[in-house]
Coordinates of C-alpha atoms and ligand atoms in Angstrom, one line a residue:
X107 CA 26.8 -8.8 -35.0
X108 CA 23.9 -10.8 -36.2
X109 CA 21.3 -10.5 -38.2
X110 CA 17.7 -12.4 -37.7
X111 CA 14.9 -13.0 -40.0
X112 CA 14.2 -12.7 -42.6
X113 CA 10.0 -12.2 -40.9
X114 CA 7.2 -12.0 -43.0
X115 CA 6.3 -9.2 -40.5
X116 CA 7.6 -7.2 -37.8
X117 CA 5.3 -5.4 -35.3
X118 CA 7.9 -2.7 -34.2
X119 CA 5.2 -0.5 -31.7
X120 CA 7.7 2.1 -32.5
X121 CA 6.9 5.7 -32.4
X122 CA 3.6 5.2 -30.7
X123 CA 2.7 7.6 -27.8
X124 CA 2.9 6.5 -23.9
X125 CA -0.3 7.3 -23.2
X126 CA -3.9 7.3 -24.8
X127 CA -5.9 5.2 -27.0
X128 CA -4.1 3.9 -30.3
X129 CA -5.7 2.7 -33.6
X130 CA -3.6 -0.2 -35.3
X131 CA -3.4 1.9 -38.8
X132 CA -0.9 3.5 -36.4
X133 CA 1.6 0.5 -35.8
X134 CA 4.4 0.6 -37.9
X135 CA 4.9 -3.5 -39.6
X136 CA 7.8 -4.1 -42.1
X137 CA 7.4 -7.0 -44.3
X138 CA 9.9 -9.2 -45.3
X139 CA 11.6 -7.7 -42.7
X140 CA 14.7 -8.4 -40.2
X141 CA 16.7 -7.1 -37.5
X142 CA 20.2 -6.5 -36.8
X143 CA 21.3 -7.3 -33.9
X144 CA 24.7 -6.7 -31.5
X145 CA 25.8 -6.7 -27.8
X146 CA 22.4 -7.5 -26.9
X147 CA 20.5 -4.7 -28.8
X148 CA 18.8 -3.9 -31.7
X149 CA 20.9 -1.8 -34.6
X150 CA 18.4 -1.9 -36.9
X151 CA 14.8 -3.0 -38.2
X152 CA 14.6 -2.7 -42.1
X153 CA 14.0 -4.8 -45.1
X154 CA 15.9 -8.3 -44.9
X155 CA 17.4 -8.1 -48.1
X156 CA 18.7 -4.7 -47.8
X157 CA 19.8 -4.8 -44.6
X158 CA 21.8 -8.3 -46.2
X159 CA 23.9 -5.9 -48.6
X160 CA 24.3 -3.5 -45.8
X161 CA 25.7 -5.5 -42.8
X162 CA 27.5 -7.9 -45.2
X163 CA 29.5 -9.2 -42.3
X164 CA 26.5 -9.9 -40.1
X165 CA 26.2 -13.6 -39.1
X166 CA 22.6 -15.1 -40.3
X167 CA 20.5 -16.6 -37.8
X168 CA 18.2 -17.9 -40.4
X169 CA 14.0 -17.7 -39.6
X170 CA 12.4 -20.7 -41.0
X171 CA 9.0 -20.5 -42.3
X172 CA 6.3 -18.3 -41.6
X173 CA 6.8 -16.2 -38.8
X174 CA 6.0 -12.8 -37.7
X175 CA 8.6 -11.2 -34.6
X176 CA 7.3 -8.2 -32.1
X177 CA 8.9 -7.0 -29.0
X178 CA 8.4 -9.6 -25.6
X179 CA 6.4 -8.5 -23.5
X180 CA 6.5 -7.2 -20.0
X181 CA 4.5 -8.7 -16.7
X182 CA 4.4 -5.6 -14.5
X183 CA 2.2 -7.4 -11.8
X184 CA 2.7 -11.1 -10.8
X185 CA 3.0 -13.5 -7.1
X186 CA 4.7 -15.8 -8.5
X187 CA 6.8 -16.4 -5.5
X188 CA 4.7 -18.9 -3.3
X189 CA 4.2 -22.6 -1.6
X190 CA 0.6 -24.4 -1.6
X191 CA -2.4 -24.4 -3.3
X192 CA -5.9 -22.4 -3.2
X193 CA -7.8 -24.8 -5.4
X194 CA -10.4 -25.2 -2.9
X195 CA -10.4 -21.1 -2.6
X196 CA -11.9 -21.5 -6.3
X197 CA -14.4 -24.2 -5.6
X198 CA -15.5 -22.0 -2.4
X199 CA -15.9 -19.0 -4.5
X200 CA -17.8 -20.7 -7.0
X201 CA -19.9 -22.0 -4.0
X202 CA -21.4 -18.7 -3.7
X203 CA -18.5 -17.4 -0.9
X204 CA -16.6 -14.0 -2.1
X205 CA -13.2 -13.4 -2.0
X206 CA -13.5 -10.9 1.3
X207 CA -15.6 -13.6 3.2
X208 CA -12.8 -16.4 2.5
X209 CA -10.2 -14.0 3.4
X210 CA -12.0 -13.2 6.4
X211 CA -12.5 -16.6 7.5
X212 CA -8.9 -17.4 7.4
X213 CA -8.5 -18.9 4.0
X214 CA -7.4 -16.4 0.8
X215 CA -4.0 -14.9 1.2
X216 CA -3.7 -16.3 4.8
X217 CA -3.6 -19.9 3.4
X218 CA -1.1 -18.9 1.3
X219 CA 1.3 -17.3 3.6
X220 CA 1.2 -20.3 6.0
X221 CA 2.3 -22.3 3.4
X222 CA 5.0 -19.8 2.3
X223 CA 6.2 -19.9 5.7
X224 CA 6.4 -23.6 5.9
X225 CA 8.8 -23.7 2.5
X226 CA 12.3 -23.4 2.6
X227 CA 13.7 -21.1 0.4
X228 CA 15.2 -23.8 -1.7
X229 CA 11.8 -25.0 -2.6
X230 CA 10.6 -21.7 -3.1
X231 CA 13.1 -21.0 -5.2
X232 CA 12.5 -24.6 -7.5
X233 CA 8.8 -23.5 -7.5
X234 CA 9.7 -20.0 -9.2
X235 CA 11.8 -20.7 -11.6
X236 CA 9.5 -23.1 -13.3
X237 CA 7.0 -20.3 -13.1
X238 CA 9.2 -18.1 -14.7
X239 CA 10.4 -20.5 -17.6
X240 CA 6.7 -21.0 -18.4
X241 CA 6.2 -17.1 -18.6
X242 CA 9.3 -16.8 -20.9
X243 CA 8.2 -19.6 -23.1
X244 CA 5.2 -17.0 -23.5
X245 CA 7.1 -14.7 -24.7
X246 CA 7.3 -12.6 -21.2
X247 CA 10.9 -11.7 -20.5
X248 CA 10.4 -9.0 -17.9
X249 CA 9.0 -10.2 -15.1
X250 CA 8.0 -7.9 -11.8
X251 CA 7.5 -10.6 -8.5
X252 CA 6.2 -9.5 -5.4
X253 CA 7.1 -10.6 -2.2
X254 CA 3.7 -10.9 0.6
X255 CA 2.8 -14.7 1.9
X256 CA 5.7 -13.9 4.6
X257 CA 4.5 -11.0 6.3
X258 CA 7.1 -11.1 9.0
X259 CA 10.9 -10.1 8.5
X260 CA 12.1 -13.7 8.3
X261 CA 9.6 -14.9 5.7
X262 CA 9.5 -11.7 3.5
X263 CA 13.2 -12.1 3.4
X264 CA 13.2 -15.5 1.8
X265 CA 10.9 -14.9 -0.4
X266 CA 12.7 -11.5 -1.6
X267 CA 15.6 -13.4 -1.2
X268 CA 14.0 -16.7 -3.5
X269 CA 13.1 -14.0 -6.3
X270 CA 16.7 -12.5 -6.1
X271 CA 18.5 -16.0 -6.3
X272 CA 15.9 -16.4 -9.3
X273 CA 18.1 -14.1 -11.2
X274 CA 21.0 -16.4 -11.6
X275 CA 18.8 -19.2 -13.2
X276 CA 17.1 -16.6 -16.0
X277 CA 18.0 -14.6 -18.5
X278 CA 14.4 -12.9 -18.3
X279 CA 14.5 -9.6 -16.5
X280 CA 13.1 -10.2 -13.0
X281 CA 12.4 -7.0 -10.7
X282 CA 11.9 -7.6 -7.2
X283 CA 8.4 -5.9 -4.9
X284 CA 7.9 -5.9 -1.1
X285 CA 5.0 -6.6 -0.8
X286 CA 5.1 -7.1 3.0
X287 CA 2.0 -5.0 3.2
X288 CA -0.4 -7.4 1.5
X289 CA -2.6 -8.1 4.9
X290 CA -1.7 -7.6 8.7
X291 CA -0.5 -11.2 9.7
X292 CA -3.2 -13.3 11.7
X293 CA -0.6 -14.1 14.3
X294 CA -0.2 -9.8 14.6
X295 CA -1.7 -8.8 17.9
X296 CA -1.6 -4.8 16.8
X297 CA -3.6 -2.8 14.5
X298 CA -2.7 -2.0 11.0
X299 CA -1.3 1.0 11.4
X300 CA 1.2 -1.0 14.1
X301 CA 1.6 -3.8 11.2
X302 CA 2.4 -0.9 8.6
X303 CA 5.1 0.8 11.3
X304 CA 6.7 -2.6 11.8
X305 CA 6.8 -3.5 8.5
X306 CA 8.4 0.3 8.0
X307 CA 11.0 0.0 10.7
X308 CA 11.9 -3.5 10.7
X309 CA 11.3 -5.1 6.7
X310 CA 11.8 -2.5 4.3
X311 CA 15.4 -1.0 5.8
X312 CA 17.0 -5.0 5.5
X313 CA 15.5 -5.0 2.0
X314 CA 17.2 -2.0 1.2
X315 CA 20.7 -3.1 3.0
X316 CA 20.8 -5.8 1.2
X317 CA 19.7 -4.7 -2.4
X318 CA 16.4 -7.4 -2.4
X319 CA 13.8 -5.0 -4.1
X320 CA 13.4 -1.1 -5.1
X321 CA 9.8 -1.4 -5.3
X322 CA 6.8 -1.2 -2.5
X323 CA 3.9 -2.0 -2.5
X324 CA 0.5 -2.3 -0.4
X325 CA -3.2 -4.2 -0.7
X326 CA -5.3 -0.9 0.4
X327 CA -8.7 -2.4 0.8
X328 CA -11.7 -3.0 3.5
X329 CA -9.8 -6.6 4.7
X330 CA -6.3 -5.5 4.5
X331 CA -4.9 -1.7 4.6
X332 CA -7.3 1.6 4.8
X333 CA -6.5 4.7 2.5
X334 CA -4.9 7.1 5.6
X335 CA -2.7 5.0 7.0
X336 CA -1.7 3.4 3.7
X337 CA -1.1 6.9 2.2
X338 CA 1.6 7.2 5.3
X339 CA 3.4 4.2 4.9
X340 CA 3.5 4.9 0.7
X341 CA 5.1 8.3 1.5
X342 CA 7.6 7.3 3.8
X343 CA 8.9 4.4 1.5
X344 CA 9.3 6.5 -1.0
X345 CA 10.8 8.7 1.1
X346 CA 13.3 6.0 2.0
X347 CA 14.0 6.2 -2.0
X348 CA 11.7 3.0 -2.7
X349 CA 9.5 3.4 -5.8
X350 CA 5.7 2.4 -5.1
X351 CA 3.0 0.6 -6.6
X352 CA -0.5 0.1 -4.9
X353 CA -3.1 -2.9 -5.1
X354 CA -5.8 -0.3 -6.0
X355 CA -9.5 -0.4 -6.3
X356 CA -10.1 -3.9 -6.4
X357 CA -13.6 -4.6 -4.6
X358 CA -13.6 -0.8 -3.3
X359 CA -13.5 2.0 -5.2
X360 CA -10.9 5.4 -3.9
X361 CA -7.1 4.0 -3.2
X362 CA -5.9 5.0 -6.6
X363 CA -6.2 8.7 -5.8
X364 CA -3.7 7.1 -3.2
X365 CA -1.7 5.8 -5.5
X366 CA -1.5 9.3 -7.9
X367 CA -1.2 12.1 -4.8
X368 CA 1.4 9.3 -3.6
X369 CA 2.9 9.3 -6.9
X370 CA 3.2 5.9 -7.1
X371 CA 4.7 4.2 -10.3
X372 CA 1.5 1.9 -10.7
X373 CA -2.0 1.7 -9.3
X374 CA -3.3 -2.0 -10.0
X375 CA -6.5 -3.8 -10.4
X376 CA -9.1 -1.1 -10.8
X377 CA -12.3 -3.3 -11.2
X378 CA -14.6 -1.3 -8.7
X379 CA -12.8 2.4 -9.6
X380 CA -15.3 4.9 -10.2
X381 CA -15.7 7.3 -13.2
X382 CA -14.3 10.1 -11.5
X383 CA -11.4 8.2 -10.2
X384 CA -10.6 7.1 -13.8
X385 CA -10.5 10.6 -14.8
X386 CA -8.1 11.0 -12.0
X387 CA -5.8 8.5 -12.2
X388 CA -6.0 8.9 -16.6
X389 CA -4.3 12.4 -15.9
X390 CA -1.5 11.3 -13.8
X391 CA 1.8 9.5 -15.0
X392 CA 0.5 6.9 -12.6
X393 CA 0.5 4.1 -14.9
X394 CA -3.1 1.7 -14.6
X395 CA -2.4 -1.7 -14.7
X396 CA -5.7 -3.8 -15.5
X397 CA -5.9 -7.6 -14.1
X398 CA -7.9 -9.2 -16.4
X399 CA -6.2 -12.7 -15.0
X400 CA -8.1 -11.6 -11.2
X401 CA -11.6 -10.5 -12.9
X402 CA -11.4 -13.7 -14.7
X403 CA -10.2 -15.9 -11.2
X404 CA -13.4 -14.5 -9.5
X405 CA -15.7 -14.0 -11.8
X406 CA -15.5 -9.6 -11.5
X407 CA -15.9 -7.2 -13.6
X408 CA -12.5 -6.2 -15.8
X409 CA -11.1 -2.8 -15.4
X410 CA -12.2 -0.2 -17.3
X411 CA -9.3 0.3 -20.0
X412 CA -11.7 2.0 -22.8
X413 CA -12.4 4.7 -20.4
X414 CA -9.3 4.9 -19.1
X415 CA -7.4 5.1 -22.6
X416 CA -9.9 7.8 -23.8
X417 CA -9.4 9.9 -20.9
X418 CA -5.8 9.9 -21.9
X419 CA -4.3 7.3 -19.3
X420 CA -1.3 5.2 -19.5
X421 CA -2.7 1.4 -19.9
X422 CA -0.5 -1.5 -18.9
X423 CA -2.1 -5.1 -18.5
X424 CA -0.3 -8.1 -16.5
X425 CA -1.2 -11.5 -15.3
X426 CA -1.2 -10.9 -11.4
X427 CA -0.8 -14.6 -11.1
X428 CA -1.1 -15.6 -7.9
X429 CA -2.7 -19.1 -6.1
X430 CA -5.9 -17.5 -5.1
X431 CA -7.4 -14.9 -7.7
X432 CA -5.2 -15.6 -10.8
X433 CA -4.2 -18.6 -10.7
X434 CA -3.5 -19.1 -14.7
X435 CA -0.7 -16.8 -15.3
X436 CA -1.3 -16.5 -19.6
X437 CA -1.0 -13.4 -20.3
X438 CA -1.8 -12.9 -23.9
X439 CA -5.1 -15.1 -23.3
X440 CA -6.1 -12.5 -20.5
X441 CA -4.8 -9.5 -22.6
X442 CA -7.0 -10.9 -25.3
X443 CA -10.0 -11.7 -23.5
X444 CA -10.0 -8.0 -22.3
X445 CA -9.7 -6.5 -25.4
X446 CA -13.3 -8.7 -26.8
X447 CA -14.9 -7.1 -23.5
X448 CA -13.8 -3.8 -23.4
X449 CA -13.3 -3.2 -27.1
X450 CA -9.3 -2.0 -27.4
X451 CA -7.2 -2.1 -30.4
X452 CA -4.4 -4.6 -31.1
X453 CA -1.9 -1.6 -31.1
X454 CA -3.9 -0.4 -27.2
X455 CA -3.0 -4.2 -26.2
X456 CA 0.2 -4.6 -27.6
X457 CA 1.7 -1.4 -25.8
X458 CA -0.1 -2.2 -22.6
X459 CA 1.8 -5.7 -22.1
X460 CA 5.1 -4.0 -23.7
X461 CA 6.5 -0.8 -23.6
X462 CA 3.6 0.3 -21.4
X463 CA 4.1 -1.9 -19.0
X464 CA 8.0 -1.5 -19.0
X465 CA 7.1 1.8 -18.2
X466 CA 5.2 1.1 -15.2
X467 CA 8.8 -0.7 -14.4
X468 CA 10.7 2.2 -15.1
X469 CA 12.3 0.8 -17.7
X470 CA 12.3 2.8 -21.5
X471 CA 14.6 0.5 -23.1
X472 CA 12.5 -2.2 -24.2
X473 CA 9.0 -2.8 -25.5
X474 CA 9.9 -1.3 -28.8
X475 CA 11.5 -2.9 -31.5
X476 CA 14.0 0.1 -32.6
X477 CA 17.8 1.7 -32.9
X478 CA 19.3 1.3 -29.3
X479 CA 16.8 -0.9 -27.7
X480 CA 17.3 -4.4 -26.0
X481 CA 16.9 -7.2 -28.4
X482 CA 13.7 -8.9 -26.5
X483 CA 11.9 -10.2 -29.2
X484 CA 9.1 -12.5 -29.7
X485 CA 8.2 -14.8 -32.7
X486 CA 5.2 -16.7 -33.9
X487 CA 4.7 -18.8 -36.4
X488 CA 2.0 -17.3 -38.4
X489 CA 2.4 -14.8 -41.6
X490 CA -0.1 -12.2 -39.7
X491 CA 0.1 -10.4 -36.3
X492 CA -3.6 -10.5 -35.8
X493 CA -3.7 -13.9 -35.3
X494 CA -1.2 -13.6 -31.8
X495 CA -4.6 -12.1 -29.9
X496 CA -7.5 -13.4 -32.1
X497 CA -6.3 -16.7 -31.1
X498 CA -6.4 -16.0 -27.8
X499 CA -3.1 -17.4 -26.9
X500 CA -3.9 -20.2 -28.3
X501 CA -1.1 -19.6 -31.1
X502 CA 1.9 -20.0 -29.2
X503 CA 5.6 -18.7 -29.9
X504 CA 7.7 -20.3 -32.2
X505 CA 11.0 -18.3 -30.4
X506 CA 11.9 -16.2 -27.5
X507 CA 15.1 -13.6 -27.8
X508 CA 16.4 -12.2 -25.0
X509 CA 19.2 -10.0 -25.5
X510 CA 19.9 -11.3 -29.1
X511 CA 20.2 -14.7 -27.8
X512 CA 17.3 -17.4 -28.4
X513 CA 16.2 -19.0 -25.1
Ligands
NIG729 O1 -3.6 -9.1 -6.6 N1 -5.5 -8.4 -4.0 C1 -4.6 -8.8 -3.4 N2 -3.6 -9.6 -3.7 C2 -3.6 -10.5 -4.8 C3 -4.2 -11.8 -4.5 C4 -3.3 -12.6 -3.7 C5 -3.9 -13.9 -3.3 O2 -5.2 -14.0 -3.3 O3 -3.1 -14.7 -3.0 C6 -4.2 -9.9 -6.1 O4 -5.3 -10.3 -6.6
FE730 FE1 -1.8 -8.7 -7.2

């Protein structure tokens, strides 16, 4: 047993609701605070010097300075399992060309995938982990990858495989997603709905065999998957006991009523949704995961979390990072820049790239700094937990716990 701190504060986000708009008189900070700490979790949040005389035994693991701690945070949505560069994707894009007309042309996702292909799974591998060590040094120690620049069995498995083998090289939280429905493959001579069958009897029962991910998900949209026959596919994956999460609403507005009559665990994206789909999806348990990172990569409008949060939603925000449309992969920088544009709270932020997000996971035993739950923490250096967002990620952590232990 251990005990850290002492903080000048600590953001708990305990007892907040999972779903709604918050108000930050509602966040519960202790000052001059610490945390006890055993086996991995958290025994207890409470002053520093009474928790002292109460867990006399309790090693010290002495914070130095200023610093404020706060759950880690959770990045529900990211690609960061790929090979190559889509630089000149960007310099197209700013150019004048969209995102549908390069992907139609045989750049966007296809570029990526070719060079996916091309890597071994060795040099995938060596390409994630740095990824991942750069999201934990944020602060991020859940981390959701998705598979999709193989799109054939051989390729998807590799990279699945890559984001498994990943594992043994963190201590961050990494959860698997097939993603083999992300576009039908160039080199596919069949229709989508062929693509999607192939993808159902030939991908998704070897990722289930062998244990590679318990999550699928699919692009529905104009240039990859249309609503019917993605609404097929999502319904027999999760009949084959896979949870599922949909690339929703992006450029065209309707595939996250997919994603809720599917019941899937997450619709993402959301920039082009429409009022009444908001209202929708905001009365589901379907969580709505906002991409600031993507609206920021191509110059779209964000999602709209204000509307979404009023209407009673469940708001989580990740990074999506991926080579083409989010190719930065900070989330407390996009989380930040969201909030100045569509005007949420510190508390609505906080919970959407914590527990919130965990949530959209599955997971309910992190995101909260309380009794019982994992020891993920997050430190910065700074006497005030405004500054983390207000600074736009700018103000960097000073420590990263996971499970008790400082990475
Ligand atoms: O979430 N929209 C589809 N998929 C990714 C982009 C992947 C890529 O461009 O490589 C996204 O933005
Ligand atoms: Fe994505």
């Amino acid at each position: 047993m251990k005990i850290i701190g002492p903080f000048k504060q600590v953001v708990t986000l305990a007892n907040l609701p999972l779903r709604g708009s918050l108000q930050d008189e509602q966040l519960e900070i202790r000052e001059d605070a610490g945390i006890i700490v055993e086996s991995g979790k958290i025994i207890k949040v409470d002053d520093f010097e009474n928790l002292k005389l109460e867990f006399p035994n309790a090693a010290l693991e002495e914070i130095e300075g200023e610093q404020i701690a706060m759950p880690a945070f959770t990045d529900c949505h990211t690609h960061i399992c790929f090979a190559g560069n889509r630089a000149n994707d960007f310099a197209m894009r700013n150019a004048g060309k969209t995102y549908l007309e390069i992907a139609e042309s045989g750049g966007g996702i296809w570029n990526s995938v070719k060079h996916t292909r091309e890597a071994s799974e060795d040099e995938l591998l060596k390409d994630l982990v740095v990824r991942i060590d750069d999201l934990v040094r944020q602060g991020v120690t859940t981390i959701e990858i998705k598979s999709g620049y193989g799109l054939k069995l051989d390729c998807e498995l590799k990279m699945l495989r890559a984001i498994n083998h990943a594992k043994e090289k963190t201590p961050a939280k990494l959860v698997p997603t097939c993603l083999a429905a992300h576009m039908k493959p160039k080199d596919f001579n069949g229709d989508t709905e062929e693509y999607l069958n192939y993808v159902q009897e030939y991908i998704l029962p070897v990722v289930q065999e062998e244990h590679l991910a318990k999550r699928v998900d699919i692009f529905i949209e104009k240039s990859a998957f249309q609503p019917e026959e993605s609404k097929k596919f999502l319904q027999k994956a999760k009949a084959m006991g896979f949870d599922i999460t949909v690339h929703a609403d992006q450029f065209t507005p309707g595939s996250s009523r997919v994603a809720v009559e599917c019941g899937a665990k997450s619709a993402d994206h959301l920039e082009a949704t429409s009022d009444s789909d908001i209202d929708y999806l905001a009365k589901s348990d379907t969580v709505a995961v906002a991409l600031p990172g993507a609206s920021i990569g191509l110059g779209d409008s964000f999602a709209p979390a204000r509307k979404l949060l009023d209407a009673g939603g469940i708001l989580a925000i990740a990074t999506d990072w991926n080579p083409g449309s989010a190719p930065m992969g900070k989330l407390l920088t996009q989380a930040s820049i969201l909030a100045t544009f569509k005007k949420l709270s510190t508390a609505e932020v906080l919970a959407a790239i914590t527990f919130r997000a965990a949530y959209a996971l599955g997971f309910s035993d992190r995101g909260v700094l309380a009794e019982g739950k994992r020891a993920d923490l997050v430190c910065f250096p700074t006497d005030n937990y405004q500054n983390v967002l207000y600074r736009q990620g700018a103000l960097e952590p000073s420590a990263v716990y996971i499970k008790g232990n400082k990475y």
